[in-house]
XYZ file of C-alpha atoms in Angstrom:
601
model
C 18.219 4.553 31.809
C 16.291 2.506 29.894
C 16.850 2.563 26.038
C 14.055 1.708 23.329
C 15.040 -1.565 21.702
C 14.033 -1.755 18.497
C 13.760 -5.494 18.825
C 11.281 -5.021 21.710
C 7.921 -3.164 20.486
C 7.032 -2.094 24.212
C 6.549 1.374 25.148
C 9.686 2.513 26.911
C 10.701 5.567 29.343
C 13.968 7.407 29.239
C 14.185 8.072 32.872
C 16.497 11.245 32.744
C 15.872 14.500 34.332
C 13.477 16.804 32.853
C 12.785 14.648 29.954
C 9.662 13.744 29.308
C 8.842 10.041 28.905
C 9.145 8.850 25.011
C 6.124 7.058 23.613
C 7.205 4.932 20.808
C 5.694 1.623 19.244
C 8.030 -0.508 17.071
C 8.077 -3.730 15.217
C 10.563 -5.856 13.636
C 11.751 -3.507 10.683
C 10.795 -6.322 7.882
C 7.172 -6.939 8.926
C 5.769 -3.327 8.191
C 6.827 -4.390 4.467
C 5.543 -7.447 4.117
C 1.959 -7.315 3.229
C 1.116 -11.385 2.293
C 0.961 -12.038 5.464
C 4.324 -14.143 5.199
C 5.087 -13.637 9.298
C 1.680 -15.143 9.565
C 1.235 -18.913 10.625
C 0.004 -20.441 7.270
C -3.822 -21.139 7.218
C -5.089 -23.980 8.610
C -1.966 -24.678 10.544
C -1.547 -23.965 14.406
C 1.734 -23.439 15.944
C 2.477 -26.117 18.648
C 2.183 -23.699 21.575
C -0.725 -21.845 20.818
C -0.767 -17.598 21.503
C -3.549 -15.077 22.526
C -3.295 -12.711 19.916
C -5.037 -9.391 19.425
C -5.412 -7.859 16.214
C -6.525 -4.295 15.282
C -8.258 -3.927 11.762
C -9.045 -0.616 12.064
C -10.038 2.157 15.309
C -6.575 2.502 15.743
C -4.785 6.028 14.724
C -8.378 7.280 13.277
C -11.574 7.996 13.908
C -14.232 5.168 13.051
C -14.146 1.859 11.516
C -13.775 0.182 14.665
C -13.028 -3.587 14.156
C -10.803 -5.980 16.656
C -9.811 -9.794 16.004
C -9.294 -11.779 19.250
C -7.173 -15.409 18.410
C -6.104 -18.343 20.206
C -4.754 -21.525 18.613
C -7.669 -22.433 16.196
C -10.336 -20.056 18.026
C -10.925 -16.607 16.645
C -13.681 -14.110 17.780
C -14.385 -10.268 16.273
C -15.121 -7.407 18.096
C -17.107 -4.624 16.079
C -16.982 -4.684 12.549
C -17.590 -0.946 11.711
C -17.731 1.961 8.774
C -15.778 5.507 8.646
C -17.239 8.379 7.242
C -15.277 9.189 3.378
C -12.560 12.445 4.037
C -12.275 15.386 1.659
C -9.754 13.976 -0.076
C -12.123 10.954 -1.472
C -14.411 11.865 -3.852
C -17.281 9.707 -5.061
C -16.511 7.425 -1.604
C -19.426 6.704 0.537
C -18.121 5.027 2.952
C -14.551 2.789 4.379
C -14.497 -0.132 5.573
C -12.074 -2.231 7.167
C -9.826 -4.519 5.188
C -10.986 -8.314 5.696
C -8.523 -10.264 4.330
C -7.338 -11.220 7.590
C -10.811 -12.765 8.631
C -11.346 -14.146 5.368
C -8.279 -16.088 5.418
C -8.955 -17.378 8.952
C -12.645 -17.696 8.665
C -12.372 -21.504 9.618
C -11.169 -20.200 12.568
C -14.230 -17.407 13.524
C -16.222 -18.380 16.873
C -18.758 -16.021 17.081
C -18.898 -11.772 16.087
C -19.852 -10.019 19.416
C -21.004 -6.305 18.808
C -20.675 -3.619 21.597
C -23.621 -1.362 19.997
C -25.541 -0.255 17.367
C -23.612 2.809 15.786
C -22.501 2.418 12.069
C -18.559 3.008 13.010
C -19.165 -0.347 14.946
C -21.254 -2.942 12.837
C -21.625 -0.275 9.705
C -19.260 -3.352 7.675
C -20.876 -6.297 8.873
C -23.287 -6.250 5.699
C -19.600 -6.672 3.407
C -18.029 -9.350 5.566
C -21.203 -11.340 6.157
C -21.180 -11.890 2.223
C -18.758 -14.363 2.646
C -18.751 -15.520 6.581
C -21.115 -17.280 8.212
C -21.018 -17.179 12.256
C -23.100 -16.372 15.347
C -23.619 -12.928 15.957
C -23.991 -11.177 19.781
C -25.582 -8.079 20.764
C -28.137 -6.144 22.432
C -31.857 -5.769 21.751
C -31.208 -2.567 19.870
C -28.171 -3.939 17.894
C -29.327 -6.530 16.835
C -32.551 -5.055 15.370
C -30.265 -2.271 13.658
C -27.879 -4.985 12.177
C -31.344 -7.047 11.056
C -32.389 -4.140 9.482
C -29.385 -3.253 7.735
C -28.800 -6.388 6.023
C -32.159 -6.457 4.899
C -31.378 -2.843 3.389
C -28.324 -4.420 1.555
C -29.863 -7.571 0.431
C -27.662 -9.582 2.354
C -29.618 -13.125 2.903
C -29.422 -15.829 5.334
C -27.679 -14.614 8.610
C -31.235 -14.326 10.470
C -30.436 -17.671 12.482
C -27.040 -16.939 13.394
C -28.307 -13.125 14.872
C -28.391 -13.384 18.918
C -29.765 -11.215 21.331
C -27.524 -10.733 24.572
C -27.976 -8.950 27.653
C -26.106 -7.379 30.492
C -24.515 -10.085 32.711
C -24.762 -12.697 29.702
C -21.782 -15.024 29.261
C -21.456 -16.926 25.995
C -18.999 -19.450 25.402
C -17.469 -19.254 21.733
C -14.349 -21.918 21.652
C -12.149 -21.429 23.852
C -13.638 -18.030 24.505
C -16.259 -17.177 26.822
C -17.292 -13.220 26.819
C -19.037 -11.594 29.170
C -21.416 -8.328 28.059
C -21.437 -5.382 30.609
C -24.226 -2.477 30.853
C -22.276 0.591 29.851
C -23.524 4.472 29.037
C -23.618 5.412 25.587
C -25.864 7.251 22.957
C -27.718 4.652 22.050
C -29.582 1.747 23.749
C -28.133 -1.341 24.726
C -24.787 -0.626 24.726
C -22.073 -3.535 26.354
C -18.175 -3.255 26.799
C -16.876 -7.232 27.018
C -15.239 -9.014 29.679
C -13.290 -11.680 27.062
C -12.134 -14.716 28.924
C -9.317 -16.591 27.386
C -6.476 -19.378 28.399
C -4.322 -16.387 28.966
C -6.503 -14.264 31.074
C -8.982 -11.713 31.253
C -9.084 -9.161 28.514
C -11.729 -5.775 29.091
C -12.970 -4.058 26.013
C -14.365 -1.002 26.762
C -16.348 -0.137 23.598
C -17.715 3.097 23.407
C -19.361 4.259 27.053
C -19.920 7.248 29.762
C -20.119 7.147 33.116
C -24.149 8.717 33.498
C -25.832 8.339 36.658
C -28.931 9.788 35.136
C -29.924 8.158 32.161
C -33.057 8.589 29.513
C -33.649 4.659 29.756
C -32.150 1.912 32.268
C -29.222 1.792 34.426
C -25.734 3.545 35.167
C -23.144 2.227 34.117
C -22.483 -0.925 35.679
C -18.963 0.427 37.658
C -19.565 -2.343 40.463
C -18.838 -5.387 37.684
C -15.499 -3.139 36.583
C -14.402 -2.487 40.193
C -15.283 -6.824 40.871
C -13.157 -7.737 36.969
C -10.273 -5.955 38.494
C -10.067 -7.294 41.770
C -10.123 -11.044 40.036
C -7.063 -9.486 37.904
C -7.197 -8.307 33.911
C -4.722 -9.330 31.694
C -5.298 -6.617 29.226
C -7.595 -3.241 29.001
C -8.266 -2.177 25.744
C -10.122 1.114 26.007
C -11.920 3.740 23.916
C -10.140 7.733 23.846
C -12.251 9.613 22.125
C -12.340 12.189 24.317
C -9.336 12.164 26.467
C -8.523 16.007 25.154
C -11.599 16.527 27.256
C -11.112 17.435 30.899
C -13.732 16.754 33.734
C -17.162 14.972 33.271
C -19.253 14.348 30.477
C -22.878 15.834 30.615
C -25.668 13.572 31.797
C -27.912 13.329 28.701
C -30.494 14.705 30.589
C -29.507 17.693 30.358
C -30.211 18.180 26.542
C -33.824 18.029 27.450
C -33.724 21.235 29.482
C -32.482 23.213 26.693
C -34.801 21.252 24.129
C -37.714 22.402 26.309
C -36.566 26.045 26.765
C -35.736 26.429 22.685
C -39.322 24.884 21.827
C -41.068 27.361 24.160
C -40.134 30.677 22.228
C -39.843 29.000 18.853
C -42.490 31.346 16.876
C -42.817 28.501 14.040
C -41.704 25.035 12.837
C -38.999 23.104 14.852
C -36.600 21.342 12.517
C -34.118 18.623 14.782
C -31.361 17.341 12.952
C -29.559 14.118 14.632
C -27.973 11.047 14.787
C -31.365 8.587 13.315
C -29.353 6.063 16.058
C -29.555 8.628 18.894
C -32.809 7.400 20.408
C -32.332 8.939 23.496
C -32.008 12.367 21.499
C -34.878 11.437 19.922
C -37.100 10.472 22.619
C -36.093 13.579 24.234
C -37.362 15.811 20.981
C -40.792 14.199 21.336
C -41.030 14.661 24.958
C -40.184 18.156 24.830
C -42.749 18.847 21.747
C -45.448 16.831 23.472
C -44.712 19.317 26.287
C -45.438 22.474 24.038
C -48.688 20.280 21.962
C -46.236 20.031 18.887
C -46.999 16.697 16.402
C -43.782 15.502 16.048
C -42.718 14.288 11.864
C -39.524 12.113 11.049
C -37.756 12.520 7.861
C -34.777 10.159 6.902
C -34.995 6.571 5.804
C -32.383 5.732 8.667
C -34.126 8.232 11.024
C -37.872 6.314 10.223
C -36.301 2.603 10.160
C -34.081 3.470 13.417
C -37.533 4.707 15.031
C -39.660 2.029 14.140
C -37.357 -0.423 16.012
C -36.921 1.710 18.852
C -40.677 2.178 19.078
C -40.759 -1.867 18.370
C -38.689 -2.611 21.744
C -40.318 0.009 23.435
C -37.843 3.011 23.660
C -39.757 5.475 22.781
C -42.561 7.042 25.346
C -44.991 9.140 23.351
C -48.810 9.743 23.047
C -50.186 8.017 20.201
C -51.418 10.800 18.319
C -47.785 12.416 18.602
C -46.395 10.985 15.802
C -48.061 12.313 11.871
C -46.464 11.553 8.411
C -44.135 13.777 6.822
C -46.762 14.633 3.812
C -49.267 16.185 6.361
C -47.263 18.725 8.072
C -49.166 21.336 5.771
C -52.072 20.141 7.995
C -50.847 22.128 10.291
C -50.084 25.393 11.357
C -46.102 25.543 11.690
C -46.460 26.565 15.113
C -47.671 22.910 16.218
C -44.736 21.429 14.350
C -41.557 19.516 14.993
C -39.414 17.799 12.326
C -36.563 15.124 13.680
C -34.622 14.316 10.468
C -31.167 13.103 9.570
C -28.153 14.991 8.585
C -26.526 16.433 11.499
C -22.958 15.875 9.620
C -24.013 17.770 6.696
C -24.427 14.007 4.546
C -24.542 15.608 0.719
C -28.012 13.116 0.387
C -29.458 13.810 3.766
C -32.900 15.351 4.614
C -31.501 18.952 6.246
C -28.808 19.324 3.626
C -31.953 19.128 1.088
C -33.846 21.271 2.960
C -31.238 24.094 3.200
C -30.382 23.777 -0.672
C -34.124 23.508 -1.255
C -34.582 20.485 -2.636
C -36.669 18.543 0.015
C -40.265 17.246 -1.421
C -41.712 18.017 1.494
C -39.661 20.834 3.546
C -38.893 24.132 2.327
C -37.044 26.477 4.793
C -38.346 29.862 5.585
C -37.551 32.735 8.403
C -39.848 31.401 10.833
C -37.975 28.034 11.048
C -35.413 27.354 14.382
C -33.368 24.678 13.147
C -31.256 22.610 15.791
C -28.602 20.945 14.776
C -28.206 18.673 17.797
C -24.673 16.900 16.861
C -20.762 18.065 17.146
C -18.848 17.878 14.012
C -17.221 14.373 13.670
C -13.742 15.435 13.522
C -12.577 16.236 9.409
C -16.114 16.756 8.864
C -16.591 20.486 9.814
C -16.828 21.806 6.497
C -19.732 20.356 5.099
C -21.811 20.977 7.909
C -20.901 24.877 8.214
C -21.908 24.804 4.483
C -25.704 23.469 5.208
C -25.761 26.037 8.368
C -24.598 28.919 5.704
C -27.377 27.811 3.218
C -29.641 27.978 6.454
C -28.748 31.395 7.298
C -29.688 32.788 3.668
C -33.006 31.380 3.953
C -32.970 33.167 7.600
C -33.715 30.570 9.637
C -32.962 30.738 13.162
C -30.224 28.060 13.568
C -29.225 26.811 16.830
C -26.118 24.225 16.767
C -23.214 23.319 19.621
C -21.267 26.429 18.739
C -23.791 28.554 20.321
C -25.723 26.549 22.402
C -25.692 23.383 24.620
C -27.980 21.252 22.775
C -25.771 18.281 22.588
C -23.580 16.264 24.901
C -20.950 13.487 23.834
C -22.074 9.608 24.356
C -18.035 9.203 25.271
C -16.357 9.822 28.267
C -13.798 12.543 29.596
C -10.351 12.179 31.355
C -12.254 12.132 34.504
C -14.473 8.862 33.745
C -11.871 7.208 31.525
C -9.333 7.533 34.938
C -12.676 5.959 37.025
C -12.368 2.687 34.970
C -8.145 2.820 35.132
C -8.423 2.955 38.767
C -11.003 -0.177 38.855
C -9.367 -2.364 36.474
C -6.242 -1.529 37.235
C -5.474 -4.223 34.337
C -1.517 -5.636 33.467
C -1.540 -4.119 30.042
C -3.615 -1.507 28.088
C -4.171 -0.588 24.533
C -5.571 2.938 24.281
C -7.934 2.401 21.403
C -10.776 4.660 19.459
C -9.169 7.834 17.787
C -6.063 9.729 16.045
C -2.756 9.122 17.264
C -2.648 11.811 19.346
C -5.691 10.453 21.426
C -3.725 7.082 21.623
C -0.616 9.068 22.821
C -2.286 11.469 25.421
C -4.443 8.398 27.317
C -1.235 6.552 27.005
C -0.126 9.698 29.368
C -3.481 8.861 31.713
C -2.589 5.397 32.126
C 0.660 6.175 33.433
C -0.575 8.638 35.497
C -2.923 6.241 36.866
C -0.006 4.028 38.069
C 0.598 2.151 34.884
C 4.179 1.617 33.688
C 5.617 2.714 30.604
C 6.403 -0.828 29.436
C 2.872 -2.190 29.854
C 1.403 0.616 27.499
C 1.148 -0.701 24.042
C 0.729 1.937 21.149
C -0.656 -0.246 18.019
C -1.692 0.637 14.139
C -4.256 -1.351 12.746
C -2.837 -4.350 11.374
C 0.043 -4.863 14.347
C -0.189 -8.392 16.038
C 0.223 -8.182 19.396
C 0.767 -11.984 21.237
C 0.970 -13.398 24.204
C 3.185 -15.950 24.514
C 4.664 -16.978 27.967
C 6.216 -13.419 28.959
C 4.522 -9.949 28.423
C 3.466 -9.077 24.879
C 4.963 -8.644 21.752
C 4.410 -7.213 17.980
C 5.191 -10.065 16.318
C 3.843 -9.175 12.606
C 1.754 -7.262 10.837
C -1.411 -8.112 8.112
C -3.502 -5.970 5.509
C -5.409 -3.459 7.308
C -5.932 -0.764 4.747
C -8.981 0.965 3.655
C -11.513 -0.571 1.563
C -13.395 2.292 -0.459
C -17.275 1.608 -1.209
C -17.983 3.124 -4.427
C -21.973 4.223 -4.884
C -22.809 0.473 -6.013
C -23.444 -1.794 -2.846
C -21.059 -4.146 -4.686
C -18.424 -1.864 -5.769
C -15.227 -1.274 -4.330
C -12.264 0.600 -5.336
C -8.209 0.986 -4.614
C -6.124 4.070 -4.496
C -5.375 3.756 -7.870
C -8.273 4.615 -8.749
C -8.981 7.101 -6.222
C -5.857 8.724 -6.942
C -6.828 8.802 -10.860
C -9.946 11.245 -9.385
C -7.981 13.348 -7.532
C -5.655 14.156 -10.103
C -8.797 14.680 -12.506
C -10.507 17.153 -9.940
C -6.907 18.888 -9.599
C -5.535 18.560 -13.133
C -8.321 17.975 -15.713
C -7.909 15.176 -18.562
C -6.426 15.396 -21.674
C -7.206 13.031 -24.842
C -4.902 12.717 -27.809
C -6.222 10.591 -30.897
C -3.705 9.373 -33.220
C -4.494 8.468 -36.659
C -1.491 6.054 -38.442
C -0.888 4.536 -41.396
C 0.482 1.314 -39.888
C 1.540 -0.061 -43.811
C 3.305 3.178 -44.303
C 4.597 3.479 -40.713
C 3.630 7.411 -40.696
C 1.286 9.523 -38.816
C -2.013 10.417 -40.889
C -3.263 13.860 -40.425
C -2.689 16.670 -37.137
C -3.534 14.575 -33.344
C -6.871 15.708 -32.554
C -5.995 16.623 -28.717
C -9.247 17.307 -26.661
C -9.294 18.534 -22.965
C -11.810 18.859 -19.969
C -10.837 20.948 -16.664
C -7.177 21.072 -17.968
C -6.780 24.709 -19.679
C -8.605 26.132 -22.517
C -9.002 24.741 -25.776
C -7.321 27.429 -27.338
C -4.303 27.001 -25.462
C -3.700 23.436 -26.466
C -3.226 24.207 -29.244
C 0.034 26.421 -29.257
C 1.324 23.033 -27.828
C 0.362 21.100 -31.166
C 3.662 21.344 -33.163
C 5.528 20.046 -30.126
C 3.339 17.395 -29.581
C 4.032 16.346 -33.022
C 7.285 16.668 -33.114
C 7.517 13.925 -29.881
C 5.201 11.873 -31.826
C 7.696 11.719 -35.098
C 10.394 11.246 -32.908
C 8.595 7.837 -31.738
C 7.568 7.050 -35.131
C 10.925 7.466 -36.342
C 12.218 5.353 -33.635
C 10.418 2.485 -34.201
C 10.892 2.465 -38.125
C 15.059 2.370 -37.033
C 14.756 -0.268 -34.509
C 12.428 -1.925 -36.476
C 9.537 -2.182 -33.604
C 6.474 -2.789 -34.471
C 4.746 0.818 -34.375
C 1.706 0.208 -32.236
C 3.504 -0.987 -29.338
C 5.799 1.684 -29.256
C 2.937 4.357 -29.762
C 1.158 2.483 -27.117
C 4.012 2.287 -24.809
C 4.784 4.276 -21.730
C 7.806 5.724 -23.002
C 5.305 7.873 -25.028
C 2.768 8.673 -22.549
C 6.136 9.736 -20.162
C 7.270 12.069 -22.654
C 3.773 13.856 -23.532
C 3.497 14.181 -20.264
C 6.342 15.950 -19.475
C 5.237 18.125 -22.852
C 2.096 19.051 -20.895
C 3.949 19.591 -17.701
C 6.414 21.971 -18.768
C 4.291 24.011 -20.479
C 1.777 24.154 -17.765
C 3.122 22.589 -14.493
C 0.281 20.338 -14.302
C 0.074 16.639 -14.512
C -3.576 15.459 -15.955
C -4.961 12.101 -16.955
C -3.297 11.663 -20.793
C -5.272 9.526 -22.788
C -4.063 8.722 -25.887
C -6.122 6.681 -28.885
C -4.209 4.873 -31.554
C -6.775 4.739 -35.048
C -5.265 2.486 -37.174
C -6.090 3.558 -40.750
């Protein structure tokens, strides 16, 4: 039987009958604790025998944020540098990115950033990072223009020499590095997974693909190059799982059209598409379908209009020339002739359909004659603000069509079916599932054994977890930063937990301010505390607490005039704020933000 050793982070199997196999990833019990990096080589030093190492900053147990350090020795490359969508539980947030202390510390050491594709949960945090890095950057045609774009949106200067456009079949040699890009299927053009080549030996990353033999623009997949990688022999797969709950085969994107053109032909007025702005494929098949029904097609959405015009730049999009109007002559038209692509498929509080529905788009007000598609699937934790734009929609009696009740989307990631495909071709040493919750990681952790690999060649890892290669098979051998960084509103404003925690108890709990008025000569307090609240409980109500607040406040005074402490740093203590708190809890078994004012008089 073998037994987990807790000294040995590899994925074990207790082979008893009946029982089924225990996944489990473990490090050394210090390293999880030790956050400066201290099981870290120190910077600018090497160790003698130099390691491949592969480092997770985010993608790993969650949904987004996708970002992947590749080291050897003094050579360091970055795979994806993406954004996650803000949860419920973050308010004011618009967006996470990866922690980059890790590549800041190292950047002496960064070769060359090499992006798979063009989606914001893959280079949505390349405008932060490239603030203070400066290194080639690798994509496609349609990446690259995106990532252009975007740091010209944030005002973030000088990068537009180190910007490189790749293709299929390129090989680019960073270091000791040299990474190969691969055609893959996605959502978006000129998607790559990477074929990294290191001293070590051949690691595949799969970014995000499908396997579609019919595609809007270009190729399949390139399988043959997979099926070729794995005959030469791959050290390491590290592959995406979003979709491994998913049995079967994805849906050829092709198919979307169809029910595009059979929803535009008995559509009595305006068409309003909501989508992914990066979807161009979507996109292009809107405009085909309205072109087929003499509809002028309108865009709405800065990202939807930018995203468009680079598209229509490389030549991805196929329309008639006098398809296309602005958004401020639709009332040129009869609604009949009109369709509207815009942004906000996730139910974005700022985006174009979540203004229409609440009525507060400039140019788009929503009336019974409208058939709005929403032609997107929930990103998962985002359900509820979506179902609250379709709501709105429904009480202005629009005709909504979305995934619940129709097939008007299909997923740009692959099922258990393709994801087994690219198993059985690479049939690599070692594989990282990749790309989603834990329970993705865990159930194409099940695949891959299916698929013939062993138990302890399956690696389970949290952002942050170094795996290295040393002589033998891998091991955890530390652990760096790899929390979430919270953008705040301001393109130059982050914030911590503390502060996000400070919001959350003020949406839960209220605030509560107590002023103070002392006679510091005197040592006494001057006057009743003036004790103001928001969102805490009614004014009124304070107020039966104000002789017990008073009397804690005395007992503080007092206590300083005994010991002889001066009494504005015992007012302005903790000890104080502890025990008005627990004033204000026990009376009303909430904990608010307690502010209290000292006026010295």
């Amino acid at each position: 039987m073998n037994k987990i050793n807790r000294h040995n982070p590899r994925i074990k199997t207790v082979d008893a009958p009946n029982f089924s196999p225990q996944l489990q990833r473990t490090r050394l019990k210090s390293t999880r604790r030790q956050t400066n990096q201290s099981t870290l080589p120190s910077v600018g030093k090497t160790p003698s025998t130099p390691t491949l190492k592969i480092i997770p900053l985010g993608g790993l147990c969650e949904v987004g944020k996708n970002m992947t350090v590749y080291e050897y020795g003094n050579d360091m490359i970055i795979v994806d540098v993406g954004v996650a969508f803000p949860e419920e539980n973050q308010p004011g947030i618009d967006s996470v990115i990866p922690d980059l202390h890790y590549v800041l510390d190292n950047r002496h050491k960064l070769r060359g950033i090499f992006l798979t594709h063009g989606h914001e949960d893959h280079i949505g945090s390349l405008s932060w990072l490239l603030r203070d890095v400066k290194c080639p950057i690798y994509g496609g045609r349609m990446t690259i223009e995106l990532v252009s774009i975007k740091l010209d949106d944030k005002g973030v200067r000088g990068h537009e020499n180190n910007l490189h456009v790749i293709k299929a079949g390129d090989r680019i040699k960073v270091g000791c590095f040299e990474v190969e890009s691969i055609h893959v299927n996605h959502s978006i053009a000129d998607a790559f997974a990477f074929a990294i080549y290191t001293p070590k030996g051949i690691v595949v990353h799969s970014g995000d693909f499908k396997i579609d033999y019919t595609p809007i623009h270009g190729k399949p997949i390139d399988l043959r190059r997979f099926a070729a990688l794995g005959e030469e022999g791959v050290l390491l797969f590290v592959c995406e799982s979003t979709n491994i709950e998913v049995k079967g085969f994805s849906s050829s994107e092709r198919t979307v059209g169809d029910a595009f053109t059979h929803h535009f032909a008995g559509a009595p007025g305006r068409i309003i598409v909501a989508t992914f702005s990066s979807n161009i494929y979507r996109v292009q098949q809107v405009v085909t379908a309205a072109e087929a029904v003499n509809r002028k097609v309108a865009l709405v959405g800065r990202s939807m209009l930018n995203v468009f015009k680079a598209a229509n730049n490389l030549g991805y999009i196929d329309m008639r020339h006098d398809t296309l109007i602005d958004i401020s002559d639709i009332n040129k038209y009869p609604p009949e002739e009109l369709v509207i692509i815009t942004t906000g498929s996730q139910g974005e509080p700022l985006a174009a359909l979540t203004r229409m529905a609440f009525s507060e788009h400039r140019f788009v007000e929503i009336n019974d004659s409208d058939t709005v598609i929403i032609s997107a699937t929930p990103i998962p934790g985002n359900e509820k603000p979506i179902y609250r734009v379709i709501n709105e929609l429904y009480k202005r009696r629009a005709n909504v069509v979305y995934s619940a009740l129709a097939d008007i989307h299909v997923s740009g990631h692959a099922y258990r079916d393709e994801l087994k495909i690219l198993h059985q071709l690479i049939h690599p040493r070692y594989f990282i599932p990749a790309h989603g919750e834990y329970r993705h990681l865990h159930m194409h952790a099940y695949l891959a054994n299916e698929m013939g690999q062993p138990w302890n060649s399956i690696y389970i890892l949290n952002n942050g977890d170094i795996l290295e290669f040393k002589n033998g098979a891998p091991e955890i051998t530390g652990y760096t930063k790899a929390g979430d960084i919270l953008i705040d509103g301001s393109p130059k404003s982050q914030i911590d937990g503390q502060v996000l925690d400070q919001r959350l108890t003020l949406s839960d709990d209220g605030v509560v301010s107590i002023a103070l008025a002392v006679d510091m000569r005197r040592q006494k307090l001057v006057g009743r505390p003036i004790v103001q609240t928001r969102g805490f409980i009614y004014q009124k109500d304070i107020r039966s607490m104000d002789n017990e607040i008073i009397k804690r406040i005395n007992m503080f005074i007092n206590k300083a005039a005994q010991s002889k402490q001066p009494l504005a740093s015992v007012l302005k203590g903790n000890a104080l704020h502890n025990s008005l708190q627990s004033v204000l809890y026990s009376r009303t078994e909430r904990r608010p933000v307690l502010l209290i004012s000292i006026i010295e008089v």
